Short mmCIF file of C-alpha atoms in Angstrom, two decimals:
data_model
loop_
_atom_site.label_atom_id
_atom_site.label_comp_id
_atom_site.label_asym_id
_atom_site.label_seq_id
_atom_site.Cartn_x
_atom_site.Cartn_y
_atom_site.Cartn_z
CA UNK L 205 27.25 97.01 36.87
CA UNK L 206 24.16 99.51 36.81
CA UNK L 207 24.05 101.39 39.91
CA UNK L 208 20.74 102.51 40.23
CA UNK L 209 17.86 100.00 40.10
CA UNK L 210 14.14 101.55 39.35
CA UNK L 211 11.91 99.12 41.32
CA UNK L 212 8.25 99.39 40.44
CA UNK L 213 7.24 99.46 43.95
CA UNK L 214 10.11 101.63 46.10
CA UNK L 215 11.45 103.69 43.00
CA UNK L 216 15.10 104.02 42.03
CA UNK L 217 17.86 102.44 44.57
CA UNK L 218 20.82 101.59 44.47
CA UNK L 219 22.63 98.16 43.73
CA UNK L 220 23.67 97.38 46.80
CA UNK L 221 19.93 96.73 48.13
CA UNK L 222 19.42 94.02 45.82
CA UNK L 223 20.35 90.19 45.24
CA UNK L 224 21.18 88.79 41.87
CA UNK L 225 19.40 85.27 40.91
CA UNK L 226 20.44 85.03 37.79
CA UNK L 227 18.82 84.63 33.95
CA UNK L 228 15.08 84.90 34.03
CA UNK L 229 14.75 83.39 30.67
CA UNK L 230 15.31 79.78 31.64
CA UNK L 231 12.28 77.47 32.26
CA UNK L 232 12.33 74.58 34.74
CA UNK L 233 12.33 70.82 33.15
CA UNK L 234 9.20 68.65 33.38
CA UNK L 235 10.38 66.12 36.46
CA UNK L 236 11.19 63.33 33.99
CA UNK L 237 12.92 65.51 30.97
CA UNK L 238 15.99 63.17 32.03
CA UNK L 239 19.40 64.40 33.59
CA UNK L 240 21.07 66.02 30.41
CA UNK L 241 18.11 69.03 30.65
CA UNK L 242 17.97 69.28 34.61
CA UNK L 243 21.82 69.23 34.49
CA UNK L 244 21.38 72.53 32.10
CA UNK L 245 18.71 74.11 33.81
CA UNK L 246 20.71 73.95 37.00
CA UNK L 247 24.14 74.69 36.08
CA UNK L 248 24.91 75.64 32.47
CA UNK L 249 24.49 79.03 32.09
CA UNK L 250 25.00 82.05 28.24
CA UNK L 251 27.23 84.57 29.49
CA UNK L 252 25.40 87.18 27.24
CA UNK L 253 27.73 90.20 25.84
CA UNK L 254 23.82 93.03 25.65
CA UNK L 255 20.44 92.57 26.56
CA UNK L 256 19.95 90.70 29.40
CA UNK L 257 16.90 89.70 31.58
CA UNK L 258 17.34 88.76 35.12
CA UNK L 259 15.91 87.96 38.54
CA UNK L 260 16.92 91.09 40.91
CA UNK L 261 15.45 90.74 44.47
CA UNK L 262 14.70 93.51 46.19
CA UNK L 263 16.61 91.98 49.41
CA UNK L 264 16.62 95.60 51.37
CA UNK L 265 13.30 97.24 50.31
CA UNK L 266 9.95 95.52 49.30
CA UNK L 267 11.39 91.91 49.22
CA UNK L 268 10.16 91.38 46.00
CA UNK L 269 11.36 89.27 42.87
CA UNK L 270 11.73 92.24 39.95
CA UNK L 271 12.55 91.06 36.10
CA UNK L 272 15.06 93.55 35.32
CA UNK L 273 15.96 93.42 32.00
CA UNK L 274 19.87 95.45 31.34
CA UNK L 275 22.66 95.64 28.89
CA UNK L 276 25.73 93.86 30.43
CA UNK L 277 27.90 95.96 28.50
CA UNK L 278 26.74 99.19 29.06
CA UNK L 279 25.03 99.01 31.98
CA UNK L 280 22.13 100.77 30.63
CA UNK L 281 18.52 99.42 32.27
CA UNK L 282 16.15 98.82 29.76
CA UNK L 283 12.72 97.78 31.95
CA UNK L 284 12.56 96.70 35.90
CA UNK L 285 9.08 94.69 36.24
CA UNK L 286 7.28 92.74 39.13
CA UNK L 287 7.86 89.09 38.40
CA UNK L 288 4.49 88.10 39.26
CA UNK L 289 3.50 90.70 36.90
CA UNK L 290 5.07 89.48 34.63
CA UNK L 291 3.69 85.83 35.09
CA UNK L 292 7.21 84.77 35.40
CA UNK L 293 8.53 81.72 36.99
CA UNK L 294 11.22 79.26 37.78
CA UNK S 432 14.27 75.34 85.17
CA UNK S 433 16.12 78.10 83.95
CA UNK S 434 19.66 78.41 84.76
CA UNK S 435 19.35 82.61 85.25
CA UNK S 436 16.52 84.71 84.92
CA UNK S 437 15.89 86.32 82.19
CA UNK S 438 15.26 90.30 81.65
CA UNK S 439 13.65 92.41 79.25
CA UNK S 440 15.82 95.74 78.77
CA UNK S 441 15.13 97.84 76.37
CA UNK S 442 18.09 97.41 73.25
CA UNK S 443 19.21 101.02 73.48
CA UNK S 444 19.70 100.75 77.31
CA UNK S 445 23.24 101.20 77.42
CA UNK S 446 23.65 102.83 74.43
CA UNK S 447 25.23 106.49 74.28
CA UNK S 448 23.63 109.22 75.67
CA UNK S 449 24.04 112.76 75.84
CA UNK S 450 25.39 116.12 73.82
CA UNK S 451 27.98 115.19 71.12
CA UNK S 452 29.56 117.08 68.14
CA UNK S 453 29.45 120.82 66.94
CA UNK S 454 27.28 122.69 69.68
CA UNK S 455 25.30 124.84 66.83
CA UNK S 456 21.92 125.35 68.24
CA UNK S 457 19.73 125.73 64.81
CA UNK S 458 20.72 123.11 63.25
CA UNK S 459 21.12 120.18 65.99
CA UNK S 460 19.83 116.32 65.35
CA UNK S 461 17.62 114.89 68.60
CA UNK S 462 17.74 111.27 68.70
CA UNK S 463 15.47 109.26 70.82
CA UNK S 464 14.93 105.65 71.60
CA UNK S 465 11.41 105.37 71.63
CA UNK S 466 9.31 102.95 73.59
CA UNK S 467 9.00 99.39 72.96
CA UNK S 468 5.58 98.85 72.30
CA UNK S 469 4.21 96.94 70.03
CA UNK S 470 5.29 95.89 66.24
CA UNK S 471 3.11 93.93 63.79
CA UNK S 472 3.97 92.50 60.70
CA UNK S 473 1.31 92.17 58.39
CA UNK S 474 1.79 90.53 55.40
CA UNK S 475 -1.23 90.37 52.62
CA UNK S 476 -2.88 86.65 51.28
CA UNK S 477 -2.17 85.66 47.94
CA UNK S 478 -5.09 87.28 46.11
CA UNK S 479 -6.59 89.35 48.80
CA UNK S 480 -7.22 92.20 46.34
CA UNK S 481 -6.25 96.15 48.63
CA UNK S 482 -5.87 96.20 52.08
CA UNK S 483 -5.66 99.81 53.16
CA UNK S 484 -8.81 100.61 54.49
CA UNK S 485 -8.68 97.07 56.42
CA UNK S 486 -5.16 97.00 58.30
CA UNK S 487 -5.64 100.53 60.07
CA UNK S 488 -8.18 98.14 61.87
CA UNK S 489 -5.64 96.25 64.21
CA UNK S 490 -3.52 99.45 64.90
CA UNK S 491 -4.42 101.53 68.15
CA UNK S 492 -5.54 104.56 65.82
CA UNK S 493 -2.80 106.80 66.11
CA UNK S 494 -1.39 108.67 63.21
CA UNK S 495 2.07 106.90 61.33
CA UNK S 496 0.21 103.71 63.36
CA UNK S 497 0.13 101.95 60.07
CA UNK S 498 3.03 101.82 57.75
CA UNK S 499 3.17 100.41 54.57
CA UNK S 500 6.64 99.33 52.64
CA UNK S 501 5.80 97.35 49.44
CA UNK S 502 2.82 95.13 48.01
CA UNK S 503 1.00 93.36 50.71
CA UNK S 504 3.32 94.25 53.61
CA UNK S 505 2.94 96.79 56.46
CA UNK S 506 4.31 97.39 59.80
CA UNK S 507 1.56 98.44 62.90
CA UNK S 508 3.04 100.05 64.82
CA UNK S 509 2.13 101.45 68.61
CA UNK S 510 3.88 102.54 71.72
CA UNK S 511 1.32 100.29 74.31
CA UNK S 512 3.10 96.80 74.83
CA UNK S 513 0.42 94.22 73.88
CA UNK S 514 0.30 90.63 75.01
CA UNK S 515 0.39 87.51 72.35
CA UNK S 516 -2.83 86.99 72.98
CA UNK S 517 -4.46 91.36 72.52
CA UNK S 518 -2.21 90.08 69.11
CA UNK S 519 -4.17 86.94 68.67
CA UNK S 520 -7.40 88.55 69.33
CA UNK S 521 -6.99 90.78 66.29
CA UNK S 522 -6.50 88.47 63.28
CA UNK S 523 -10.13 88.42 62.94
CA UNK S 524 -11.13 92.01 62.18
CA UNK S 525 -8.39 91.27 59.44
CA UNK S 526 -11.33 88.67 57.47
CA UNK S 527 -8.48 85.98 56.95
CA UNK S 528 -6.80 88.62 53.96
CA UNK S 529 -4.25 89.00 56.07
CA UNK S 530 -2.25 87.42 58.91
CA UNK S 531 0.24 89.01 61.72
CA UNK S 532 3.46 87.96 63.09
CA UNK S 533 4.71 89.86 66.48
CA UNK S 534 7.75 91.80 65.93
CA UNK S 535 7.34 93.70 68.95
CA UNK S 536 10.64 91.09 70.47
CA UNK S 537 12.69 91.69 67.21
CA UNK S 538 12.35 95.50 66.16
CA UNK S 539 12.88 98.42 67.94
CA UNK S 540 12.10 102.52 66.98
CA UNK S 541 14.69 105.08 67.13
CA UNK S 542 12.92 108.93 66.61
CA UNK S 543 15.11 111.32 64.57
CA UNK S 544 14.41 115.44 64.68
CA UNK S 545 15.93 118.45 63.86
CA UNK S 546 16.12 120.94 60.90
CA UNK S 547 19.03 119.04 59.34
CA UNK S 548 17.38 115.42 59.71
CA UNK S 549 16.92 114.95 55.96
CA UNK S 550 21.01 115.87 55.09
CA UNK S 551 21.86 113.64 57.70
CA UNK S 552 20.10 110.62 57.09
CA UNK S 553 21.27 111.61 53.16
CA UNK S 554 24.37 110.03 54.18
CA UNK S 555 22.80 107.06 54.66
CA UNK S 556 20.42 106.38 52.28
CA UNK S 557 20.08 106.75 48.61
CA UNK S 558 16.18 107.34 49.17
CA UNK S 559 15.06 110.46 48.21
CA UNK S 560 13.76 111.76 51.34
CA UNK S 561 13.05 115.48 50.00
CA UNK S 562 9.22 116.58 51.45
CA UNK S 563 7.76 116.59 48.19
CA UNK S 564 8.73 113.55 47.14
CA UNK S 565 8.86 111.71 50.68
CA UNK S 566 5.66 113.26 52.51
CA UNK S 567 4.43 113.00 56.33
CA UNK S 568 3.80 109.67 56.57
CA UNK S 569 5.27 107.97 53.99
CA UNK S 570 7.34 104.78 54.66
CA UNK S 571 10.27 103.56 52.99
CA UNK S 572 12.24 100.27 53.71
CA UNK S 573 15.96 100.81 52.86
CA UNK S 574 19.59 100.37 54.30
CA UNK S 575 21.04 103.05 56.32
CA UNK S 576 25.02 102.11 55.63
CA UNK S 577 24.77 98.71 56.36
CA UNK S 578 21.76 98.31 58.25
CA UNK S 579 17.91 97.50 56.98
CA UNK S 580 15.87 99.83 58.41
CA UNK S 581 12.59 100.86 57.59
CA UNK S 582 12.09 105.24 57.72
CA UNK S 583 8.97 106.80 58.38
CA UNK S 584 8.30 110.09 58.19
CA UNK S 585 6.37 111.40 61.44
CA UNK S 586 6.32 115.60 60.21
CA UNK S 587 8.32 118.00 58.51
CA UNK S 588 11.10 117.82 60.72
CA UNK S 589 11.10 114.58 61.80
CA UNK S 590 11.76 110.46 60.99
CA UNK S 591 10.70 107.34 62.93
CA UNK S 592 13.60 104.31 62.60
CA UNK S 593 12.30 100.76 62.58
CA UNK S 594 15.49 98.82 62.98
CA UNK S 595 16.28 95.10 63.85
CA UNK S 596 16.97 94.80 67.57
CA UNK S 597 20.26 93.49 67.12
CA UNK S 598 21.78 95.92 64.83
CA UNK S 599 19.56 99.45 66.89
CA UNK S 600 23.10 99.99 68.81
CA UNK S 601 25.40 99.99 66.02
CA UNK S 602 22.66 102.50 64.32
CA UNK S 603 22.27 104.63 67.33
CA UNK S 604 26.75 104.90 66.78
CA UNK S 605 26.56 105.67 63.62
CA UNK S 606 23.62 108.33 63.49
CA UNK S 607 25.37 109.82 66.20
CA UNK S 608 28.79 110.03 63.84
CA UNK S 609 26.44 111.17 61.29
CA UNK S 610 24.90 114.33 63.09
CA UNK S 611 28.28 115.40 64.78
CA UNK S 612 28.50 118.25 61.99
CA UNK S 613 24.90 119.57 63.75
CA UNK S 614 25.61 118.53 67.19
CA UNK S 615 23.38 116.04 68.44
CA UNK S 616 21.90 115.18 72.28
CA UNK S 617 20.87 111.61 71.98
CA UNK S 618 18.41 110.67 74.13
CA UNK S 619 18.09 107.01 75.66
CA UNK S 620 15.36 107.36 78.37
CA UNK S 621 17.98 107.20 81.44
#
């Protein structure tokens, strides 16, 4: 896994003082979209071989949710964002 | 009623004191445990546009008094105790942007010096803590091994520790272990 993380706000650290969430690409249901869709958003999960965006928190430095979009094969780090700047939720 | 009474001593009270390591004399780490005055959290409102020129309001004035570690979040920071309510009586020159949470109970300051204080807390931290890049001043919320801790830098020479209470012992250990190459005199107020 990359080692070196280049958050907007603290610059590059390492791994170890974040928190993976998980794929950032996945939107949340509507409250009624029925269990089939809420059972998906919750636990199915792509195991994607490349480019991959995900939710990184910044657990030991600014505390904030990044985007941090990375290649889960070769580790490279394409783009580390703010998620608010990026208008992201979920 | 409670069933003891309770104390306040200072978290680095019985921690280790004295001369350890290599007894160089140009290079050697000082380690203090500073006083425990007051810490503020401040943490920005949603929307509340840039706060620098308003938190230095609440602090007692004093450079490094203010420390800021990522969007919307700073640490004030002074070495006068303050009582909930001095606290309380602040949040207004803050215009509601802002609020503040006492931390004075939960943090505690550790003072690092010496010519080798950058190599040492190197060994720690992957934060590049080089003066050009990490200037008087400057704050930086990172681990240290293990441990969360937020650096400051208060001059050329010399770093300002904001640790958790809990874990300030088992960081005064280990930057002890970490400056033996130096020699150290760690310095607990006893």
């Amino acid at each position: 896994m990359a080692s070196l993380i280049a958050c907007p706000h603290c610059g590059p650290r390492p791994k170890e003082e974040f928190t993976v969430r998980g794929d950032a690409g996945i939107t949340r249901p509507a409250p009624d979209a029925g269990e089939d869709a809420w059972y998906a958003y919750v636990y199915l999960r792509d195991n994607p071989r490349g480019r991959h965006k995900e939710h990184w928190h910044h657990t030991s430095g600014c505390r904030r949710w990044l985007v941090v979009e990375r290649d889960t094969m070769t580790h490279a780090i394409y783009t580390v964002t703010d998620a608010s700047a990026e208008g992201e939720t979920a | 009623m409670a069933d003891f009474a309770l104390l306040h001593r200072p978290a680095l009270a019985d921690a280790k004191s004295g001369s350890f390591g290599a007894p160089s004399t140009g290079a050697r780490i000082t380690l203090t445990a500073l006083p425990e005055g007051h810490v503020m959290h401040v943490l920005a409102s949603r929307g509340s546009g840039d706060l620098t020129a308003l938190i230095p309001r609440i602090g007692d004035g004093a450079s490094h008094a203010v420390r800021p570690y990522g969007p919307g979040q700073w640490f004030v920071i002074g070495d006068a105790p303050l009582a909930a309510a001095e606290i309380f009586a602040k949040t207004p020159l803050l215009e509601g942007k802002a609020s503040i949470s006492d931390q004075g109970h939960g943090r505690v300051r550790i003072g690092i010096s010496g010519a080798s204080v950058e190599a040492v807390l190197a060994k720690g931290t992957a934060v590049d803590l080089a003066l050009s890049n990490f200037p008087v001043g400057h704050s930086a919320m990172t681990l240290i091994g293990h441990i969360s801790a937020l650096i400051s830098r208060t001059g050329p020479e010399s770093f300002e520790l904001l640790v958790l209470r809990g874990f300030a012992e088992s960081l005064w250990d280990e930057l002890i272990q970490m400056s033996l190459e130096f020699g150290v005199d760690a310095r607990t107020g006893k």
